Coordinates of C-alpha atoms in Angstrom, one line a residue:
X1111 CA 213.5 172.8 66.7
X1112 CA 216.1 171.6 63.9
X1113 CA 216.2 174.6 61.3
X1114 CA 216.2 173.5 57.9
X1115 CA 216.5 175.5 55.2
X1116 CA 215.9 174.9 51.4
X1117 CA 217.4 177.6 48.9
X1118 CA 215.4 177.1 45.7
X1119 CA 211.7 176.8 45.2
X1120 CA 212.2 174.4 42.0
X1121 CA 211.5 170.8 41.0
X1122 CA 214.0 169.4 43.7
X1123 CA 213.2 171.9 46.4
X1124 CA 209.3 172.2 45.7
X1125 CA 208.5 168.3 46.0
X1126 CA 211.9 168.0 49.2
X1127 CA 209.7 170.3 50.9
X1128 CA 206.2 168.8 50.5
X1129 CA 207.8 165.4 51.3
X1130 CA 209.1 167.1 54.5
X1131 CA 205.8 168.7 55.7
X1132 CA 204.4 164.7 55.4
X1133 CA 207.0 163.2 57.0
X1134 CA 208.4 165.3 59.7
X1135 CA 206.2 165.8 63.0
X1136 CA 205.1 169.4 64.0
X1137 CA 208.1 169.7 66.5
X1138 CA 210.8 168.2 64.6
X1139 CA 211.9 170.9 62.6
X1140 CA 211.3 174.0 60.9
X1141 CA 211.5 174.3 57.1
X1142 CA 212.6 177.3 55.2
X1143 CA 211.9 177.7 51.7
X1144 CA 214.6 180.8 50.0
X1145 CA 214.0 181.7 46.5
X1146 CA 212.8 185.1 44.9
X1147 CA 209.6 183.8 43.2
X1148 CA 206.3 182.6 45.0
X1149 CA 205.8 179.5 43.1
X1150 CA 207.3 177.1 41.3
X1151 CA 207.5 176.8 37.6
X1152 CA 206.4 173.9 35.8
X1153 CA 209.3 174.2 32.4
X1154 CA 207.6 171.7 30.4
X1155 CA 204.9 173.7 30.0
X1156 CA 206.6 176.5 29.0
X1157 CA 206.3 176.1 24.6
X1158 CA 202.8 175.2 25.4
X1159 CA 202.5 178.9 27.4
X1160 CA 204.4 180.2 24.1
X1161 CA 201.9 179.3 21.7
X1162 CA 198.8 179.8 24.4
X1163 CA 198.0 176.0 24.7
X1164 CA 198.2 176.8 28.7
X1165 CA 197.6 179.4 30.4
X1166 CA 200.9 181.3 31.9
X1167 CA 199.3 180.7 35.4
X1168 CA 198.7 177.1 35.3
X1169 CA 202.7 176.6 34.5
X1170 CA 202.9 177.6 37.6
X1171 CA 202.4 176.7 41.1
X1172 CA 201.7 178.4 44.1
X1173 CA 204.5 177.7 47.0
X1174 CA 202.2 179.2 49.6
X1175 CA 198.9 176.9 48.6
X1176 CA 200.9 174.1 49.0
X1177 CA 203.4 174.6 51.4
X1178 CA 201.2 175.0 54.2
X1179 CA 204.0 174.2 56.9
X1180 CA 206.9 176.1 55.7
X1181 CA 208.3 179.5 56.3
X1182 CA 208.8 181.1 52.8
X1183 CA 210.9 183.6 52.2
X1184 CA 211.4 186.3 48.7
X1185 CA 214.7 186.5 48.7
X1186 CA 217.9 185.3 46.6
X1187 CA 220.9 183.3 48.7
X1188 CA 223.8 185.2 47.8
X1189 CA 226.4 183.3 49.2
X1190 CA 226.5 179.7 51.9
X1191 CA 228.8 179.5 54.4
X1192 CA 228.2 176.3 55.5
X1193 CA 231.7 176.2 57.9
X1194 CA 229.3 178.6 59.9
X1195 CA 225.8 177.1 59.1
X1196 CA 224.6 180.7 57.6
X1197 CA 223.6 182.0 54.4
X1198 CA 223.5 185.6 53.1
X1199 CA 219.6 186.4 52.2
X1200 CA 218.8 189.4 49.6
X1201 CA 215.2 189.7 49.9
X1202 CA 213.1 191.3 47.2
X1203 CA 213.0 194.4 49.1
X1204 CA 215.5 195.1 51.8
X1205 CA 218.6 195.2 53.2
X1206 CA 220.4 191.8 52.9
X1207 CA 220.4 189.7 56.1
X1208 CA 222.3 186.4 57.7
X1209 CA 220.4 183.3 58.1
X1210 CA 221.0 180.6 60.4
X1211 CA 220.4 177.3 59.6
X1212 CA 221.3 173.6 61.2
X1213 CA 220.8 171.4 58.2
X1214 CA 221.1 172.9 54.4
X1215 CA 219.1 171.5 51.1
X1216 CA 220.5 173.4 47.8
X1217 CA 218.6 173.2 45.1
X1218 CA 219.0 176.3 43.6
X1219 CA 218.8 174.9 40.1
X1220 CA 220.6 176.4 36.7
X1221 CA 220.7 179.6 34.8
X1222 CA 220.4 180.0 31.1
X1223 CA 224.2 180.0 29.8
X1224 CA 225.0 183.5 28.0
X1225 CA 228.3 184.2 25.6
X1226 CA 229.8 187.3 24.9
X1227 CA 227.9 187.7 21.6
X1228 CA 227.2 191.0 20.5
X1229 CA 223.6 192.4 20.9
X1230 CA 222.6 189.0 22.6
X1231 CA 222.0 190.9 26.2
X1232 CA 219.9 193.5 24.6
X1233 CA 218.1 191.7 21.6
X1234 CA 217.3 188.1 22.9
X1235 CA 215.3 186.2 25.5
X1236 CA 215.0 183.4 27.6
X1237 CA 213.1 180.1 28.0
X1238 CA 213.1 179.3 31.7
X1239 CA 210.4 181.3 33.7
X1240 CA 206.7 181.9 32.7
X1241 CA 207.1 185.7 32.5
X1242 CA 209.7 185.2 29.1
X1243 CA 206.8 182.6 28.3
X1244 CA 204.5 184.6 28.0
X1245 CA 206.6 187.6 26.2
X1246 CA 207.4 185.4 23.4
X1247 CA 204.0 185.1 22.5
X1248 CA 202.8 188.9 22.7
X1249 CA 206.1 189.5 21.2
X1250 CA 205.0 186.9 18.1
X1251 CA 201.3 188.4 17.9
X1252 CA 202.0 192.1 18.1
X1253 CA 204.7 191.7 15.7
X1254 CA 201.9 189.9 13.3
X1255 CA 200.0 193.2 14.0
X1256 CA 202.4 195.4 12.8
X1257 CA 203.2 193.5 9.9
X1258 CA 200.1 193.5 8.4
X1259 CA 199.8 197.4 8.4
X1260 CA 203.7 198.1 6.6
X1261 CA 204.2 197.5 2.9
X1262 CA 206.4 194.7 2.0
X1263 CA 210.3 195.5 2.3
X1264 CA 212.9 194.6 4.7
X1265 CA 210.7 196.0 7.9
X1266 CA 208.3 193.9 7.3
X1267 CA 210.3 190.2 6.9
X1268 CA 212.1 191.6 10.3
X1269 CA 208.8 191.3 11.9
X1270 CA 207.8 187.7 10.7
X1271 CA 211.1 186.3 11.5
X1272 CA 211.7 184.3 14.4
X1273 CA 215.2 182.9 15.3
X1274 CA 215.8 180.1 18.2
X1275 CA 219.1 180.0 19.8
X1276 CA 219.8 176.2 21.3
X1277 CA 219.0 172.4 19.7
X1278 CA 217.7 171.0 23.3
X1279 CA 214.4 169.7 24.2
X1280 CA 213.7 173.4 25.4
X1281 CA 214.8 175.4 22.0
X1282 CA 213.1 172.5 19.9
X1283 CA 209.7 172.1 22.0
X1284 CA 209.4 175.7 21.9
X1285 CA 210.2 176.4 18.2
X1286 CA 208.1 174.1 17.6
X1287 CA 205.1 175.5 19.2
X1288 CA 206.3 178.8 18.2
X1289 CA 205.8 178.5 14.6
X1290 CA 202.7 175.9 15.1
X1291 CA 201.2 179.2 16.5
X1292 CA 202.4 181.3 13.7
X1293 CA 201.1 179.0 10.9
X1294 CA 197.8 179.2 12.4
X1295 CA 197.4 182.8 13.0
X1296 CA 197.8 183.1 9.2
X1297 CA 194.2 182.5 8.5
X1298 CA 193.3 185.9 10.5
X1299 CA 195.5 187.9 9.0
X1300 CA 194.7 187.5 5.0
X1301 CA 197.4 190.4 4.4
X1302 CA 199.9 187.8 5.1
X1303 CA 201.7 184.7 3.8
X1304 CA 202.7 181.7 4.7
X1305 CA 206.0 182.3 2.4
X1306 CA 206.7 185.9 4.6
X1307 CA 207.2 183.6 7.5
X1308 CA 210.6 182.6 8.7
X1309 CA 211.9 180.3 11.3
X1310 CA 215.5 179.6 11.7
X1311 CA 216.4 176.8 14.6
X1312 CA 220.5 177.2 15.1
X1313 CA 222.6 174.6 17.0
X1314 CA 226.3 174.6 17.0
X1315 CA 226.3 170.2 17.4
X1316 CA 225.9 168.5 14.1
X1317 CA 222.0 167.5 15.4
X1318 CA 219.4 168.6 17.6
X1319 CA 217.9 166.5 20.7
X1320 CA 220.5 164.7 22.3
X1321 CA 218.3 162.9 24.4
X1322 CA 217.5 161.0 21.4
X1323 CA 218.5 158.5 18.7
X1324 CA 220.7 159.8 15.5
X1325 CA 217.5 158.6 13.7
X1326 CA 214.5 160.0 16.0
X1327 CA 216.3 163.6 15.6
X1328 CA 217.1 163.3 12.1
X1329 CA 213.1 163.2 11.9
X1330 CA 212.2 166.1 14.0
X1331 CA 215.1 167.7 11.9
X1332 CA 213.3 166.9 8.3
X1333 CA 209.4 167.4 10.4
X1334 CA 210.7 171.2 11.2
X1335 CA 212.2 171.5 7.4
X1336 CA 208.9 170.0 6.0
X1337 CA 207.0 173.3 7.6
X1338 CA 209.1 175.9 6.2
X1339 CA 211.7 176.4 8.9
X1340 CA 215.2 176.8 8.3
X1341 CA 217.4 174.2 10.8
X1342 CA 220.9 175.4 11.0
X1343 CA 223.1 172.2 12.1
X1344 CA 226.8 173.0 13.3
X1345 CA 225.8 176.4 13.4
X1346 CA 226.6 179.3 16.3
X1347 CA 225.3 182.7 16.5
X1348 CA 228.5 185.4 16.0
X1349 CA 226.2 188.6 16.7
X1350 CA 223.4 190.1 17.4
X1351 CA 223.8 193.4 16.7
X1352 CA 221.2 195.7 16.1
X1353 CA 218.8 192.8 16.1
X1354 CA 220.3 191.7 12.8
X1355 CA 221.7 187.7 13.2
X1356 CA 224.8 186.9 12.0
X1357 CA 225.4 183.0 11.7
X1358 CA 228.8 181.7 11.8
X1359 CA 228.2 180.3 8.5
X1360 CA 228.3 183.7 6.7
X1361 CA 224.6 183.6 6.4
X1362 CA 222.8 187.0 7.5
X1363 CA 219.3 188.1 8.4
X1364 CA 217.0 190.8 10.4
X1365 CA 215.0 188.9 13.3
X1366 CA 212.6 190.7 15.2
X1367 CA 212.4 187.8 18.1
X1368 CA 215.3 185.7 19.2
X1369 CA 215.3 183.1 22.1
X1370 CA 218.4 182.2 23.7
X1371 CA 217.9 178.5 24.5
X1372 CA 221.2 177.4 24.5
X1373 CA 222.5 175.2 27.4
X1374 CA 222.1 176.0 31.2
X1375 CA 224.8 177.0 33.4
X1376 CA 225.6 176.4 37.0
X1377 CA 224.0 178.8 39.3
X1378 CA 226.3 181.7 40.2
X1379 CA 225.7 181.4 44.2
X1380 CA 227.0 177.5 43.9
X1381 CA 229.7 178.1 41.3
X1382 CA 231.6 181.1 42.8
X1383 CA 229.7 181.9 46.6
X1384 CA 230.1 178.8 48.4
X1385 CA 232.5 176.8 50.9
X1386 CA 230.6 173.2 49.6
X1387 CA 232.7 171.1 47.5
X1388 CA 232.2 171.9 43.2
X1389 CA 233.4 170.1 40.1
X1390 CA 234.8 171.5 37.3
X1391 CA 231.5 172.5 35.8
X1392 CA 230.8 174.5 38.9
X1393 CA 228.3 172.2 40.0
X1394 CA 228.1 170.6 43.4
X1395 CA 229.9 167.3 44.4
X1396 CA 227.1 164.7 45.7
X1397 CA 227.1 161.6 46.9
X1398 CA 224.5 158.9 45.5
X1399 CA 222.9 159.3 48.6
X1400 CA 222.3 163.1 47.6
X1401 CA 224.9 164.3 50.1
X1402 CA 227.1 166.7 49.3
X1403 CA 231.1 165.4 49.6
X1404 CA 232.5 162.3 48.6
X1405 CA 232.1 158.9 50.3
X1406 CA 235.5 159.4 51.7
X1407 CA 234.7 163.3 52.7
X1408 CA 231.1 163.8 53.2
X1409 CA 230.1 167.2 54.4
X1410 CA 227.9 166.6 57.4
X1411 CA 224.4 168.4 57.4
X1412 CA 224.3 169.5 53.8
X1413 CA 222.1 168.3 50.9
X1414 CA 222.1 168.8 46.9
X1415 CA 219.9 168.1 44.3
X1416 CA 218.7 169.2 40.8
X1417 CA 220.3 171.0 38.1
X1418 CA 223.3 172.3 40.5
X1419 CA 224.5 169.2 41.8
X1420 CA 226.3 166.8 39.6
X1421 CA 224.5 163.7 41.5
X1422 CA 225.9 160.1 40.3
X1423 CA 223.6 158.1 37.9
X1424 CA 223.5 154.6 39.0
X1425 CA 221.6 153.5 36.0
X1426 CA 223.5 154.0 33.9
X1427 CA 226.2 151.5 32.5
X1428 CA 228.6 154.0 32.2
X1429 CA 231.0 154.4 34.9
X1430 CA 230.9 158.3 36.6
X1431 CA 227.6 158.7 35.1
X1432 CA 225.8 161.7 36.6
X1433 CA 221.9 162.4 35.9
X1434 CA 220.8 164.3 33.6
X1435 CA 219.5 167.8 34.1
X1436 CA 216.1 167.5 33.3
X1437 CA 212.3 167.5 35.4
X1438 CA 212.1 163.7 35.5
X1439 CA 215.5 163.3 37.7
X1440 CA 214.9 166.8 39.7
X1441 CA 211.7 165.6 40.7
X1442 CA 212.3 162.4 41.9
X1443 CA 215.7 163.7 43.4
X1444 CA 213.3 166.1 45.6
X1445 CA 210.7 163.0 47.0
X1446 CA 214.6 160.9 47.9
X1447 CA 215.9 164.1 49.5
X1448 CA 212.8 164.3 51.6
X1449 CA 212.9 160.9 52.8
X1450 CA 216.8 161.0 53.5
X1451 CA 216.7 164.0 55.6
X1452 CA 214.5 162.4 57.6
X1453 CA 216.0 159.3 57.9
X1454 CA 218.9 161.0 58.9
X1455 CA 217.2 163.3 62.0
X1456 CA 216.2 160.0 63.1
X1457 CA 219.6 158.2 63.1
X1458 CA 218.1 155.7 60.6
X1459 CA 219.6 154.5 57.4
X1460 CA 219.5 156.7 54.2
X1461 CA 218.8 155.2 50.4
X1462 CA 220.9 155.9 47.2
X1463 CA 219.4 157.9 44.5
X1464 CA 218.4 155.3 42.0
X1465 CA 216.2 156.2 38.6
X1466 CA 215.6 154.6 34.9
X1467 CA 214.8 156.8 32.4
X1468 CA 211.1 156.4 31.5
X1469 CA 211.8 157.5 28.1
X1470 CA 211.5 161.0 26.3
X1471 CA 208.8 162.7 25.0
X1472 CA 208.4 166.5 23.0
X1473 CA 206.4 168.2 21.2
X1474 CA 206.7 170.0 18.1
X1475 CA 203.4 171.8 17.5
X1476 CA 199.7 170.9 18.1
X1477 CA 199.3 167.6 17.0
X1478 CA 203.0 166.7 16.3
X1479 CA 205.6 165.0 18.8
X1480 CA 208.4 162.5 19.6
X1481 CA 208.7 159.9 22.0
X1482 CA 211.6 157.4 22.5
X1483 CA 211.7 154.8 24.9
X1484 CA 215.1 152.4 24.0
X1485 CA 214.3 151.5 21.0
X1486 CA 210.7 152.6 20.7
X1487 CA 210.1 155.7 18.7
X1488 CA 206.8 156.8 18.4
X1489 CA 206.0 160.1 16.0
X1490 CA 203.0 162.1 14.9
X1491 CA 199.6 162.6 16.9
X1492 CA 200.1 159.6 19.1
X1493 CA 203.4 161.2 20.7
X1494 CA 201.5 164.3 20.9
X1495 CA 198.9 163.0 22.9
X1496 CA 201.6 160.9 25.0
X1497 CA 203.1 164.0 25.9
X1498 CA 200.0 166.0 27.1
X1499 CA 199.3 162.6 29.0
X1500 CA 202.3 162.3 30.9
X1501 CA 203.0 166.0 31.7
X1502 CA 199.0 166.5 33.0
X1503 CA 199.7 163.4 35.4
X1504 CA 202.9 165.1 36.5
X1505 CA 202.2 168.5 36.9
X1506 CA 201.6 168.9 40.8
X1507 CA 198.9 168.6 42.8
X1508 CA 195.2 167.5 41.2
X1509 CA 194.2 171.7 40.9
X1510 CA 196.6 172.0 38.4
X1511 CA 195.3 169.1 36.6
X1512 CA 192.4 170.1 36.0
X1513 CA 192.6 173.6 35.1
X1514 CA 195.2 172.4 32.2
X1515 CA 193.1 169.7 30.8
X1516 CA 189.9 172.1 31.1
X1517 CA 192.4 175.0 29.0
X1518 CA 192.9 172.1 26.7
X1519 CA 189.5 170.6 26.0
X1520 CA 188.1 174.6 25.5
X1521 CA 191.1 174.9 22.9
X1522 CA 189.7 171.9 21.1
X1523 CA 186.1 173.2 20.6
X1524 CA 187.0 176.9 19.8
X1525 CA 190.2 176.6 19.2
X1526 CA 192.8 179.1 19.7
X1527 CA 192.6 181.9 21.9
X1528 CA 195.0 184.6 19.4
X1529 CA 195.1 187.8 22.4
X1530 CA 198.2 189.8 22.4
X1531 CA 198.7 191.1 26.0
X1532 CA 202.1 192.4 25.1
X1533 CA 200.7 196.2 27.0
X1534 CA 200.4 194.5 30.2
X1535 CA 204.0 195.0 30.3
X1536 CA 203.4 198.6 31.2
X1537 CA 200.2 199.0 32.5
X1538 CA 200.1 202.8 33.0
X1539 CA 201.4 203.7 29.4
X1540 CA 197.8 204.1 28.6
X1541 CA 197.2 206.4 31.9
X1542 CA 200.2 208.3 31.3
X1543 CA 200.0 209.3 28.2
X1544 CA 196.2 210.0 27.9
X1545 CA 195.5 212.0 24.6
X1546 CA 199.0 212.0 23.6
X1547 CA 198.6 210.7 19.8
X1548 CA 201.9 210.6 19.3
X1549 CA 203.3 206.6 19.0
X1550 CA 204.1 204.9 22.4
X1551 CA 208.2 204.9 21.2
X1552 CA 207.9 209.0 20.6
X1553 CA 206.1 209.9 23.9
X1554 CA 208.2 210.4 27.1
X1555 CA 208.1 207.4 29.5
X1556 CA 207.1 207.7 32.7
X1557 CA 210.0 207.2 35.3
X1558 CA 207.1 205.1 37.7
X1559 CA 205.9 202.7 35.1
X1560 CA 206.0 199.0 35.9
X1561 CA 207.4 196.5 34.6

């Protein structure tokens, strides 16, 4: 059988799979799933997960449940040789290995874009995987915990302040939620105020949410401001130092929790460990069609899609257009991979990659969102509600559905579920360290604990 293989378990490599395993019969061909995580993780559910509106599991979804006709494998693809048809696998555990392969699907998708700021590898965290999800918001609740036992002084305003990194939907859905979260744990902990709290939103462009109208962002700019939180416009982050933020401004201040939102990068296996054609933002050179190569020089047998492949958008008027990074494209560039690979096996005739925007949608707290559709802009509860609508009807697979709306309908008759799991972390601290009454950062850690 033809062996295909599909490094990256994302959007564009989740749904090119499923639409493989319906299209292809039994003995066609073989498909191979590579990435290092057994599911798939649904990002615009990730501020939701942040402020507990869904639960970290249903963000994401299983690869095994759903895959039923694939061969998965834990691994990372180190480097693509595709002048050999072979990849280099470096499984979870293991020794790395060579993996053969007669037709190739990348979708490998983007990593979170790091500068050399000081302190920003040791102090701050991501926004891209359910695990830094669900940190955030132990991080958020146990630091309400220990506020509330210190005196006030400088210790104290470290532990209520919360700095976002990056103006994109991500940083602002996220912030958003974040501090919707925070406002409404104030009414369990009456040693606090809502004046202790402090929420800075820095972006180094002169506004926030590209996606949308000057206007549109102006608003979610003025919304934020309106609930206390400081939005720093033309701003970058020079350090992060001992956990202490230094904005580029001159402005100063001690944040406990900082997430690094800012701007995705191309994935380091398709910008420096490959023999396929990239661009100058090391992302792969695809053909409408979702081949990789050019129409004069296109690379036989090999596919790209997603955040990693700068795939040309045909709806739009602007000539040399590519698509935007974002679910709505990766998806849909996952269901046209599926159907061209086939096409192709058969000798038959491959489509171009066509898509209109259906609009955008965020949200900025319970009850508060943005949606823009040309030149419809729709704000407040009614975006809200558009934006749990669409994302429930998109999320895959009608399991998935239902366990998010049930999360959400529970959440609307007892409201908020404020549990900090933050110890889960590292689980045997507690068995470890039995009796030990010292504090856990003055007892000896154990050289087995996970985490």
């Amino acid at each position: 059988m033809r062996e295909i293989v599909i490094v990256g378990g994302g959007y564009a490599g989740f749904y090119a799979a499923w639409g493989l395993e319906k299209r292809l019969r039994p003995a066609e061909a073989r498909i191979t799933v590579v990435d290092p995580r057994p599911y798939m993780t649904y990002q615009p559910f990730l501020p939701e997960v942040t402020a507990g509106s869904v639960e970290a599991r249903h963000a994401a979804v299983s690869l095994r449940r759903h895959l039923r006709r694939t061969r998965l494998i834990a691994g990372t693809v180190t480097s693509i040789r595709h002048a050999d048809r072979s990849l280099t696998v470096r499984p979870v555990h293991g020794a790395a290995y060579e993996l053969g392969y007669d037709t190739l699907v990348v979708t490998a998708g983007a990593v979170t874009r790091t500068f050399p700021i000081p302190g920003l590898a040791q102090h701050a965290i991501g926004l891209k995987h359910v695990e830094e999800a669900v940190a955030i918001r132990d991080r958020l609740m146990t630091a309400f915990d220990q506020a509330a036992s210190l005196p006030h002084g400088p210790e104290r305003r470290k532990l209520l302040t919360v700095t976002f990194a990056g103006g994109g939907f991500s940083g602002v859905e996220g912030f958003g939620e974040l501090l919707s979260l925070a406002t409404a744990m104030l009414s369990s902990y009456p040693e606090l105020s809502r004046d202790e709290l402090s929420f800075h939103l820095v972006e180094a462009r002169g506004r926030i949410l590209p996606e949308v109208g000057d206007g549109p962002g102006a608003w979610v700019v003025r919304e934020l401001e309106r609930r206390g939180a400081h939005v720093h416009l033309g701003t970058q982050i020079s350090s992060l130092a001992d956990g202490r933020v230094v904005l580029s401004d001159g402005q100063e201040f001690d944040s406990a929790l900082v997430v690094w939102t800012a701007g995705n990068a191309s994935n380091p296996v398709v910008h420096n460990h490959t023999d396929l054609p990239v661009d100058e933002r090391g992302l792969l050179v695809v053909r409408a069609d979702l081949r990789v190569g050019t129409d004069g020089q296109p690379v036989p047998d090999a596919w790209a899609a997603g955040d990693d492949a700068a795939v040309p958008d045909l709806a739009s008027p602007v000539p040399g257009a590519r698509t935007v990074p974002n679910a709505q494209h990766a998806v849909r560039q996952g269901r046209r991979l599926a159907k061209n690979i086939v096409a192709d096996l058969r000798g038959g005739r491959v489509a171009d990659y066509r898509h209109s925007s259906l609009g955008v949608v965020a949200t900025l707290g319970l009850g508060r969102g943005i949606f823009q559709y040309k030149g419809i802009v729709i704000k407040g509860f009614p975006a809200w509600l558009m934006h749990r609508g669409y994302h429930v009807l998109a999320v895959p697979s009608w399991e998935r559905k239902i366990r998010v709306l049930a999360v959400w309908l529970t959440a609307a008759v007892f409201g908020r579920d404020l549990v900090s799991l933050a110890s889960v972390q590292h689980p045997r601290d507690a068995f470890v360290t039995s009796g030990d009454p010292r504090r856990p950062d003055e007892r000896p850690r154990s050289d087995h604990t996970v985490v």
